[in-house]
Amino acid sequence: MEVSEETGGRTLVEVISDKYSPDNFPYCRGPGKGVVILSSPQSSPVKDRLNLPSVLVLEGCGITEAGDESEVATFCAHVVELDLSHNQLREWSEVSKILANIPNLDFLNLSMNPLSGSNLEPSAAEAFSGLRRLVLNNTRVSWDVVHTITREIPE
C-alpha cells in the first residue's frame, strides 16, 4: 500500500489503483477474461488495466485526499455511487476536488470521516450540485456546513 508522503494517508487514486488492479483478480487474467475498459480520449494507461464498477465502495481505506484531479476524472467518469465512509478525509476542499471530477455522481457516503474541523467555502460547495443523496452520519459537521451544502443540492 502506498502512503501519501505529505499527510501519511492515501489518495483516492492510489486506493482505486490498488483495489481494482488486475493483480488482485488472479482468476480473471488472460485473453478474453475479466472486464475490459475501452480507451477514451482522456484515458490513462493505468485505467485501461483496471476493472472499475460504477458503484465504488472504498470504505476504511485510509483515504486522506483526492490525489491527481485528472486521474480522478479519468478513473471515475462513469461512477454514480461512491462510498468513502470510515476514511480520514478532514478537509472539504479534498471532498470538493473529488466531486468536481466525477460528473455523474449521484450518491456519496462520507460517514465517519473527521470533517468537523473544516469549513466549507461556498465556492467549494458548488461541487455538490450534482448529488441527489449525501450521507454525513457521525462526521460531526456543523449545521452551517449542512446548510451550505443543501443550498447547492437542488433535489
PDB file of C-alpha atoms in Angstrom:
ATOM      1  CA  MET A   1       0.000   0.000   0.000  1.00  0.00           C
ATOM      2  CA  GLU A   2       1.348   3.387  -0.987  1.00  0.00           C
ATOM      3  CA  VAL A   3       1.127   6.206   1.517  1.00  0.00           C
ATOM      4  CA  SER A   4       0.924   9.851   0.584  1.00  0.00           C
ATOM      5  CA  GLU A   5       4.172  11.451   1.780  1.00  0.00           C
ATOM      6  CA  GLU A   6       2.644  14.758   2.870  1.00  0.00           C
ATOM      7  CA  THR A   7      -0.242  13.503   5.000  1.00  0.00           C
ATOM      8  CA  GLY A   8       0.649   9.957   5.961  1.00  0.00           C
ATOM      9  CA  GLY A   9      -2.569   8.788   4.292  1.00  0.00           C
ATOM     10  CA  ARG A  10      -3.580   7.539   0.892  1.00  0.00           C
ATOM     11  CA  THR A  11      -5.163   9.244  -2.083  1.00  0.00           C
ATOM     12  CA  LEU A  12      -8.403   8.190  -3.732  1.00  0.00           C
ATOM     13  CA  VAL A  13      -6.420   7.438  -6.903  1.00  0.00           C
ATOM     14  CA  GLU A  14      -3.974   5.158  -5.036  1.00  0.00           C
ATOM     15  CA  VAL A  15      -6.796   3.215  -3.409  1.00  0.00           C
ATOM     16  CA  ILE A  16      -8.663   2.751  -6.698  1.00  0.00           C
ATOM     17  CA  SER A  17      -5.452   1.638  -8.429  1.00  0.00           C
ATOM     18  CA  ASP A  18      -4.720  -0.900  -5.699  1.00  0.00           C
ATOM     19  CA  LYS A  19      -8.229  -2.235  -5.154  1.00  0.00           C
ATOM     20  CA  TYR A  20      -9.186  -2.668  -8.801  1.00  0.00           C
ATOM     21  CA  SER A  21      -5.811  -3.729 -10.204  1.00  0.00           C
ATOM     22  CA  PRO A  22      -5.903  -6.940 -12.291  1.00  0.00           C
ATOM     23  CA  ASP A  23      -3.223  -8.270  -9.937  1.00  0.00           C
ATOM     24  CA  ASN A  24      -5.926  -8.519  -7.269  1.00  0.00           C
ATOM     25  CA  PHE A  25      -8.083 -10.712  -9.553  1.00  0.00           C
ATOM     26  CA  PRO A  26      -5.720 -13.594 -10.445  1.00  0.00           C
ATOM     27  CA  TYR A  27      -8.512 -15.822 -11.749  1.00  0.00           C
ATOM     28  CA  CYS A  28      -9.666 -13.231 -14.278  1.00  0.00           C
ATOM     29  CA  ARG A  29      -6.368 -12.797 -16.115  1.00  0.00           C
ATOM     30  CA  GLY A  30      -5.663 -13.853 -19.636  1.00  0.00           C
ATOM     31  CA  PRO A  31      -7.090 -13.065 -23.065  1.00  0.00           C
ATOM     32  CA  GLY A  32     -10.839 -12.653 -23.048  1.00  0.00           C
ATOM     33  CA  LYS A  33     -11.077 -12.729 -19.254  1.00  0.00           C
ATOM     34  CA  GLY A  34     -12.413 -10.056 -16.910  1.00  0.00           C
ATOM     35  CA  VAL A  35     -13.735  -6.633 -17.732  1.00  0.00           C
ATOM     36  CA  VAL A  36     -12.080  -4.594 -20.455  1.00  0.00           C
ATOM     37  CA  ILE A  37     -12.262  -0.830 -20.221  1.00  0.00           C
ATOM     38  CA  LEU A  38     -12.142   0.768 -23.639  1.00  0.00           C
ATOM     39  CA  SER A  39      -9.740   3.635 -24.109  1.00  0.00           C
ATOM     40  CA  SER A  40     -11.190   7.107 -24.273  1.00  0.00           C
ATOM     41  CA  PRO A  41      -9.603  10.407 -25.299  1.00  0.00           C
ATOM     42  CA  GLN A  42      -8.668  11.193 -21.682  1.00  0.00           C
ATOM     43  CA  SER A  43      -7.714   7.603 -20.942  1.00  0.00           C
ATOM     44  CA  SER A  44      -4.922   6.643 -18.595  1.00  0.00           C
ATOM     45  CA  PRO A  45      -2.633   3.645 -19.145  1.00  0.00           C
ATOM     46  CA  VAL A  46      -3.377   2.598 -15.555  1.00  0.00           C
ATOM     47  CA  LYS A  47      -7.149   2.906 -16.019  1.00  0.00           C
ATOM     48  CA  ASP A  48      -7.032   0.633 -19.068  1.00  0.00           C
ATOM     49  CA  ARG A  49      -5.844  -2.163 -16.778  1.00  0.00           C
ATOM     50  CA  LEU A  50      -8.457  -1.697 -14.031  1.00  0.00           C
ATOM     51  CA  ASN A  51     -11.811  -3.402 -13.519  1.00  0.00           C
ATOM     52  CA  LEU A  52     -13.903  -0.424 -12.416  1.00  0.00           C
ATOM     53  CA  PRO A  53     -17.591  -0.682 -11.484  1.00  0.00           C
ATOM     54  CA  SER A  54     -19.969   2.289 -11.487  1.00  0.00           C
ATOM     55  CA  VAL A  55     -20.509   1.826  -7.738  1.00  0.00           C
ATOM     56  CA  LEU A  56     -17.251   2.190  -5.816  1.00  0.00           C
ATOM     57  CA  VAL A  57     -17.069   1.058  -2.191  1.00  0.00           C
ATOM     58  CA  LEU A  58     -13.838   2.356  -0.691  1.00  0.00           C
ATOM     59  CA  GLU A  59     -14.705   2.362   2.999  1.00  0.00           C
ATOM     60  CA  GLY A  60     -11.951   2.166   5.589  1.00  0.00           C
ATOM     61  CA  CYS A  61      -9.088   2.540   3.105  1.00  0.00           C
ATOM     62  CA  GLY A  62      -7.206   5.359   4.857  1.00  0.00           C
ATOM     63  CA  ILE A  63      -8.069   7.954   2.198  1.00  0.00           C
ATOM     64  CA  THR A  64      -6.990  11.463   3.233  1.00  0.00           C
ATOM     65  CA  GLU A  65      -7.040  13.301  -0.099  1.00  0.00           C
ATOM     66  CA  ALA A  66      -8.266  13.166  -3.680  1.00  0.00           C
ATOM     67  CA  GLY A  67      -4.969  12.786  -5.481  1.00  0.00           C
ATOM     68  CA  ASP A  68      -4.344  13.972  -9.026  1.00  0.00           C
ATOM     69  CA  GLU A  69      -7.585  15.546 -10.248  1.00  0.00           C
ATOM     70  CA  SER A  70      -7.091  14.453 -13.854  1.00  0.00           C
ATOM     71  CA  GLU A  71      -6.680  10.846 -12.674  1.00  0.00           C
ATOM     72  CA  VAL A  72      -9.828  11.103 -10.519  1.00  0.00           C
ATOM     73  CA  ALA A  73     -11.686  12.327 -13.610  1.00  0.00           C
ATOM     74  CA  THR A  74     -10.267   9.535 -15.780  1.00  0.00           C
ATOM     75  CA  PHE A  75     -10.894   6.714 -13.311  1.00  0.00           C
ATOM     76  CA  CYS A  76     -14.325   7.871 -12.154  1.00  0.00           C
ATOM     77  CA  ALA A  77     -16.049   9.421 -15.189  1.00  0.00           C
ATOM     78  CA  HIS A  78     -18.718   6.682 -15.104  1.00  0.00           C
ATOM     79  CA  VAL A  79     -19.084   6.373 -11.298  1.00  0.00           C
ATOM     80  CA  VAL A  80     -22.589   7.084  -9.963  1.00  0.00           C
ATOM     81  CA  GLU A  81     -22.208   5.943  -6.336  1.00  0.00           C
ATOM     82  CA  LEU A  82     -19.179   6.385  -4.084  1.00  0.00           C
ATOM     83  CA  ASP A  83     -18.811   5.106  -0.526  1.00  0.00           C
ATOM     84  CA  LEU A  84     -15.926   6.835   1.253  1.00  0.00           C
ATOM     85  CA  SER A  85     -17.126   6.079   4.784  1.00  0.00           C
ATOM     86  CA  HIS A  86     -14.646   5.306   7.578  1.00  0.00           C
ATOM     87  CA  ASN A  87     -11.736   7.104   5.886  1.00  0.00           C
ATOM     88  CA  GLN A  88      -9.642  10.051   7.083  1.00  0.00           C
ATOM     89  CA  LEU A  89     -10.943  12.886   4.910  1.00  0.00           C
ATOM     90  CA  ARG A  90     -10.512  16.008   7.052  1.00  0.00           C
ATOM     91  CA  GLU A  91     -10.820  18.813   4.504  1.00  0.00           C
ATOM     92  CA  TRP A  92     -13.883  19.821   2.498  1.00  0.00           C
ATOM     93  CA  SER A  93     -11.525  21.054  -0.203  1.00  0.00           C
ATOM     94  CA  GLU A  94     -10.465  17.438  -0.862  1.00  0.00           C
ATOM     95  CA  VAL A  95     -14.092  16.272  -0.954  1.00  0.00           C
ATOM     96  CA  SER A  96     -14.872  19.087  -3.401  1.00  0.00           C
ATOM     97  CA  LYS A  97     -11.968  18.031  -5.654  1.00  0.00           C
ATOM     98  CA  ILE A  98     -13.402  14.518  -5.775  1.00  0.00           C
ATOM     99  CA  LEU A  99     -16.919  15.735  -6.543  1.00  0.00           C
ATOM    100  CA  ALA A 100     -15.791  18.251  -9.158  1.00  0.00           C
ATOM    101  CA  ASN A 101     -14.135  15.447 -11.119  1.00  0.00           C
ATOM    102  CA  ILE A 102     -16.941  12.876 -11.007  1.00  0.00           C
ATOM    103  CA  PRO A 103     -19.690  14.464 -13.120  1.00  0.00           C
ATOM    104  CA  ASN A 104     -22.201  11.587 -12.918  1.00  0.00           C
ATOM    105  CA  LEU A 105     -22.012  11.099  -9.153  1.00  0.00           C
ATOM    106  CA  ASP A 106     -25.483  10.739  -7.647  1.00  0.00           C
ATOM    107  CA  PHE A 107     -24.684   9.276  -4.193  1.00  0.00           C
ATOM    108  CA  LEU A 108     -21.824   9.992  -1.777  1.00  0.00           C
ATOM    109  CA  ASN A 109     -21.312   8.440   1.651  1.00  0.00           C
ATOM    110  CA  LEU A 110     -18.888  10.376   3.875  1.00  0.00           C
ATOM    111  CA  SER A 111     -19.943   8.798   7.188  1.00  0.00           C
ATOM    112  CA  MET A 112     -17.304   8.544   9.909  1.00  0.00           C
ATOM    113  CA  ASN A 113     -14.842  10.958   8.257  1.00  0.00           C
ATOM    114  CA  PRO A 114     -13.403  13.606  10.625  1.00  0.00           C
ATOM    115  CA  LEU A 115     -14.753  16.634   8.747  1.00  0.00           C
ATOM    116  CA  SER A 116     -15.907  18.648  11.781  1.00  0.00           C
ATOM    117  CA  GLY A 117     -12.794  20.852  11.948  1.00  0.00           C
ATOM    118  CA  SER A 118     -13.010  22.030   8.343  1.00  0.00           C
ATOM    119  CA  ASN A 119     -15.022  24.898   6.890  1.00  0.00           C
ATOM    120  CA  LEU A 120     -16.773  24.570   3.556  1.00  0.00           C
ATOM    121  CA  GLU A 121     -16.411  27.642   1.397  1.00  0.00           C
ATOM    122  CA  PRO A 122     -19.484  28.457  -0.742  1.00  0.00           C
ATOM    123  CA  SER A 123     -17.362  28.282  -3.909  1.00  0.00           C
ATOM    124  CA  ALA A 124     -16.248  24.739  -2.987  1.00  0.00           C
ATOM    125  CA  ALA A 125     -19.846  23.774  -2.161  1.00  0.00           C
ATOM    126  CA  GLU A 126     -20.778  24.218  -5.836  1.00  0.00           C
ATOM    127  CA  ALA A 127     -19.212  20.790  -6.463  1.00  0.00           C
ATOM    128  CA  PHE A 128     -22.133  19.229  -4.542  1.00  0.00           C
ATOM    129  CA  SER A 129     -24.742  20.471  -7.052  1.00  0.00           C
ATOM    130  CA  GLY A 130     -24.970  17.175  -8.962  1.00  0.00           C
ATOM    131  CA  LEU A 131     -25.595  14.999  -5.910  1.00  0.00           C
ATOM    132  CA  ARG A 132     -29.025  13.665  -5.063  1.00  0.00           C
ATOM    133  CA  ARG A 133     -28.057  11.716  -1.923  1.00  0.00           C
ATOM    134  CA  LEU A 134     -25.376  12.561   0.640  1.00  0.00           C
ATOM    135  CA  VAL A 135     -24.680  10.686   3.887  1.00  0.00           C
ATOM    136  CA  LEU A 136     -22.896  12.571   6.673  1.00  0.00           C
ATOM    137  CA  ASN A 137     -23.523  10.246   9.648  1.00  0.00           C
ATOM    138  CA  ASN A 138     -21.111  10.766  12.528  1.00  0.00           C
ATOM    139  CA  THR A 139     -18.997  13.385  10.742  1.00  0.00           C
ATOM    140  CA  ARG A 140     -19.931  16.000  13.357  1.00  0.00           C
ATOM    141  CA  VAL A 141     -20.112  18.716  10.719  1.00  0.00           C
ATOM    142  CA  SER A 142     -21.754  21.951  11.791  1.00  0.00           C
ATOM    143  CA  TRP A 143     -25.266  22.936  10.805  1.00  0.00           C
ATOM    144  CA  ASP A 144     -23.717  25.845   8.891  1.00  0.00           C
ATOM    145  CA  VAL A 145     -21.857  23.371   6.656  1.00  0.00           C
ATOM    146  CA  VAL A 146     -25.009  21.286   6.180  1.00  0.00           C
ATOM    147  CA  HIS A 147     -26.916  24.439   5.233  1.00  0.00           C
ATOM    148  CA  THR A 148     -24.193  25.479   2.757  1.00  0.00           C
ATOM    149  CA  ILE A 149     -24.368  22.045   1.106  1.00  0.00           C
ATOM    150  CA  THR A 150     -28.174  21.894   0.950  1.00  0.00           C
ATOM    151  CA  ARG A 151     -28.276  25.260  -0.825  1.00  0.00           C
ATOM    152  CA  GLU A 152     -26.244  23.671  -3.641  1.00  0.00           C
ATOM    153  CA  ILE A 153     -28.167  20.396  -3.928  1.00  0.00           C
ATOM    154  CA  PRO A 154     -31.314  21.086  -5.979  1.00  0.00           C
ATOM    155  CA  GLU A 155     -33.027  17.827  -5.103  1.00  0.00           C
TER     156      GLU A 155
END
